XYZ file of C-alpha atoms in Angstrom:
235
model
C -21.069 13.172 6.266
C -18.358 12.096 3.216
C -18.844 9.340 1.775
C -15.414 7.483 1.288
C -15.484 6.329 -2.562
C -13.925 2.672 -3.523
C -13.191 1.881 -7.283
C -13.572 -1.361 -8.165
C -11.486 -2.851 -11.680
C -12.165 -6.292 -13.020
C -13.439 -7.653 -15.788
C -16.095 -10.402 -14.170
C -19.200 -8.138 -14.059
C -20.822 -11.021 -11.353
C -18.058 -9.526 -9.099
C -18.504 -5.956 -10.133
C -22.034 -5.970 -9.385
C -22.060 -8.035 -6.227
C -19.098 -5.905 -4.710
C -20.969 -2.913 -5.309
C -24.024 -3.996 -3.376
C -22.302 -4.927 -0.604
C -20.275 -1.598 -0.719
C -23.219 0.755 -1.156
C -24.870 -1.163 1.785
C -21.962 -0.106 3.828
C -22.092 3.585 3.129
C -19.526 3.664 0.424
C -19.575 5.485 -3.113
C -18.660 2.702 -5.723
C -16.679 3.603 -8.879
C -16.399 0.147 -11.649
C -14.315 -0.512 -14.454
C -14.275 -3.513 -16.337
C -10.730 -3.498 -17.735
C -7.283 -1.398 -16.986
C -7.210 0.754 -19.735
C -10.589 2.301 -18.861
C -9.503 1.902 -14.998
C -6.149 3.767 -15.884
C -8.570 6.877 -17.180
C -11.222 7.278 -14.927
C -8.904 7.251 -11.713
C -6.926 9.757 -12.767
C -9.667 11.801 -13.668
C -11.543 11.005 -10.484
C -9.234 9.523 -7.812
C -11.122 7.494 -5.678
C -10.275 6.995 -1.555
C -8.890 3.440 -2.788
C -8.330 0.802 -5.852
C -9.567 -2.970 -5.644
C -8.086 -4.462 -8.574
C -8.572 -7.716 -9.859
C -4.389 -9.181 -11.494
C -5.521 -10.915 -14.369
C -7.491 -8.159 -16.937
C -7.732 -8.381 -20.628
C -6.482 -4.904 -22.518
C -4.158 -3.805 -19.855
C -4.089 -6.264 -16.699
C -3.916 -5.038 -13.063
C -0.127 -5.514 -12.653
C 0.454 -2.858 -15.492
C -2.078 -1.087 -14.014
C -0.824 -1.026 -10.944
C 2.717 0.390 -12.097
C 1.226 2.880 -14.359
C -0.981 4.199 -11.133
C 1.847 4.474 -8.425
C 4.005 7.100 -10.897
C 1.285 9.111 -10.467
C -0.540 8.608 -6.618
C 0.288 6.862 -3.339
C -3.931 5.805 -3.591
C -4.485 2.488 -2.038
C -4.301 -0.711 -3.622
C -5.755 -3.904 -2.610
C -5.286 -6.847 -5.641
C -7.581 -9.801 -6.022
C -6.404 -12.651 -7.520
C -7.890 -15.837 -8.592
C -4.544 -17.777 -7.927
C -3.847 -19.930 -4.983
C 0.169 -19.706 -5.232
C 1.882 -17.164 -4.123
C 3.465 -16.187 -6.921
C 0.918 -13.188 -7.713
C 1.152 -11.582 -4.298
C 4.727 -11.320 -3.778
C 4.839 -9.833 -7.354
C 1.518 -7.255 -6.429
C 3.328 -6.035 -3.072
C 6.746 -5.310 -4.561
C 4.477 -3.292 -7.128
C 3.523 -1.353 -4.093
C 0.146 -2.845 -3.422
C -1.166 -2.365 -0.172
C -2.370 -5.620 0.890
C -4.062 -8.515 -1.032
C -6.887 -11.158 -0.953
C -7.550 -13.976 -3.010
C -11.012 -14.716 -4.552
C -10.688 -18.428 -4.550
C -10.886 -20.489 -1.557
C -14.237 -19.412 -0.119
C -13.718 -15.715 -1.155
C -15.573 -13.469 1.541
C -16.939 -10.090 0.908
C -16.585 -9.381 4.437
C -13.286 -9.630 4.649
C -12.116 -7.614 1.918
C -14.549 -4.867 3.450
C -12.754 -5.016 6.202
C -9.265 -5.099 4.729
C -10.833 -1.828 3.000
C -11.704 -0.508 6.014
C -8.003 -1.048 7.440
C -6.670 0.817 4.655
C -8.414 3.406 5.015
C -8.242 3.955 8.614
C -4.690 4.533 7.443
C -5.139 7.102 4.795
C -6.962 9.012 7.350
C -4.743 12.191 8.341
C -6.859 12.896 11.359
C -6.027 9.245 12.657
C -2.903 7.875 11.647
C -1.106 10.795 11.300
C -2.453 12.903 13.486
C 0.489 13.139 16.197
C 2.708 14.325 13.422
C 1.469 16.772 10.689
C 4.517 18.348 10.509
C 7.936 17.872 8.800
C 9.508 15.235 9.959
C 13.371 15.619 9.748
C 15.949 12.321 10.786
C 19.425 13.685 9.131
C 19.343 12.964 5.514
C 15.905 12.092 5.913
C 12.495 14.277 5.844
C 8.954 13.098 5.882
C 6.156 15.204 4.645
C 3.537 13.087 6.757
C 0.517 15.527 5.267
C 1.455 15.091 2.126
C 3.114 11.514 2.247
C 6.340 12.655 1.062
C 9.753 12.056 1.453
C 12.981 13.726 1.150
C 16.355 12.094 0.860
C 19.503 13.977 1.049
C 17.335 17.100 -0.210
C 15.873 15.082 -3.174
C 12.139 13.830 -3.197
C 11.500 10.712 -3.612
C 10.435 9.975 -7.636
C 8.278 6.956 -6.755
C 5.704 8.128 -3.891
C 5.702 6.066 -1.144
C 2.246 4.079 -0.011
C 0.382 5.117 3.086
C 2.206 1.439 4.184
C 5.564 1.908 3.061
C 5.471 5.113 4.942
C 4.532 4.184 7.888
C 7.248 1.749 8.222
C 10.186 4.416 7.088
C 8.643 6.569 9.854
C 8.723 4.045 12.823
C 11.934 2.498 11.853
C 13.607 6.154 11.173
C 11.903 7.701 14.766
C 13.916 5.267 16.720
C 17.529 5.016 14.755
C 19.771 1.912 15.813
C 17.004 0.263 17.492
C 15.779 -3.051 16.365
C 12.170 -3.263 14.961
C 10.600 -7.038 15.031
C 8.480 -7.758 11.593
C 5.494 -8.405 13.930
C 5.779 -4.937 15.530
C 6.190 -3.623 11.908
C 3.419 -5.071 11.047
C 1.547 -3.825 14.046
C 2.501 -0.113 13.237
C 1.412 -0.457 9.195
C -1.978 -2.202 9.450
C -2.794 -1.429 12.745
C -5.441 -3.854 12.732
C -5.224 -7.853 13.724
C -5.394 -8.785 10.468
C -3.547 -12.142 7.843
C -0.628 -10.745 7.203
C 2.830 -12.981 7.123
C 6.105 -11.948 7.566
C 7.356 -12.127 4.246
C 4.444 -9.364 3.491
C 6.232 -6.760 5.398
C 9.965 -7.887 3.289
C 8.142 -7.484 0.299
C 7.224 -3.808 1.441
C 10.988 -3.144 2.562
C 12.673 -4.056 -0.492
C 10.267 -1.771 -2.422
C 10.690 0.778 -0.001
C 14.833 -0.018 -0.755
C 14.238 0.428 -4.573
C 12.810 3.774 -4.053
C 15.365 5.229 -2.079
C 17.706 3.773 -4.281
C 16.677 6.003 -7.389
C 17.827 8.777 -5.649
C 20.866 7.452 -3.782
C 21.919 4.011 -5.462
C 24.064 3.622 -2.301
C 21.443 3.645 0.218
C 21.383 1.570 3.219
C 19.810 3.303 5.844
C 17.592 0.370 6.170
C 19.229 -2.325 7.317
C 18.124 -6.100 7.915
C 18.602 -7.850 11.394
C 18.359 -11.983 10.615
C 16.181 -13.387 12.554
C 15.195 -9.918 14.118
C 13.812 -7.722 11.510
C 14.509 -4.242 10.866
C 16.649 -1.115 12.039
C 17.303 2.218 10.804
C 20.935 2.348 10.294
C 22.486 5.851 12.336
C 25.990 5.376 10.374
């Protein structure tokens, strides 16, 4: 059987070490890097199934990281931070991270397993994208759901989307005109009962927006319901 391999980036070896046990006890392959710069090499070399990075790294922190990574792969991202506020994790999910947890506060190892294990459920083709492996096509719009790509007015996408961002463009684009609540959003992208707050699943619009927007700086096929959520826009 495969063995799904997580890379883990920060620079508190305590954490490296003790994250690694617990992964290897789960059936995982563990990849480590203490800092970005060595983090930055060794996943593009070897891409793991998914990044845990730790924000605040000496040499090249995991913000930079981060941005440096999504020019180059949709992988999954899950930041740590040591930072109550929430300053860090609005910043890490308009980066395109994936989801987040925070090591202070009574930071559980079983929790971020199974935040790991939500993301992944979601990489895999055979489950979440099963009922579509072909082209997707929604007028100006085609989705590549093999491959994770997306077309807009006959122009890919330069900035991949995430497995996440994704999977919101396809629900809200299957259904055109029809209003999509954030908690039904939310359902759809981490298909799992998991923390996640509203403003989680804005964050992941507006970088979905910013994408689309390189190739069409008018685009507005996603457009924002107050106090509703989200629709794809058929005009």
């Amino acid at each position: 059987m495969h063995k799904q391999t997580i890379a883990l980036i920060d620079d508190d070896r305590n954490i490296l070490t003790s994250l690694s046990i617990a992964l290897e006890k789960e059936g995982f392959n563990v990849q480590t890097y203490i800092d970005g710069e060595s983090a930055l090499i060794g996943l593009t070399r070897t891409p793991p199934d998914l990044a845990v990075i730790d924000i605040k790294m000496p040499k090249m922190d995991g913000e930079e990281l981060l941005k440096k990574l999504r020019k180059k792969t949709s992988l999954p991202v899950i930041f740590l931070t040591s930072k109550d506020d929430e300053i860090d994790e609005l910043l890490g999910l308009k980066l395109g991270a994936d989801d987040f947890v925070k090591k202070s506060g009574g930071f559980s190892i079983k929790i971020l397993i199974e935040r790991i294990r939500v993301q992944l459920r979601k990489k895999d083709s055979s489950n979440v994208l099963e009922e579509n492996k072909s082209l997707i096509a929604h007028g100006r719009l085609k989705l590549d759901p093999s491959q994770l790509e997306c077309e807009w007015n006959g122009k890919q996408l330069p900035d991949k989307l995430t497995t996440t961002e994704f999977l919101i463009v396809k629900e809200l684009a299957k259904r055109p005109g029809i209003i999509k609540e954030r908690g039904q959003l939310m359902d759809i992208a981490y298909r799992e009962d998991t923390d996640i707050e509203d403003r989680t699943i804005d964050s992941h619009v507006k970088r979905i927006r910013k994408k689309f927007k390189k190739v069409d700086p008018d685009f507005s096929a996603i457009e924002t319901r107050y106090g509703s959520g989200y629709r794809w826009n058929v005009s």
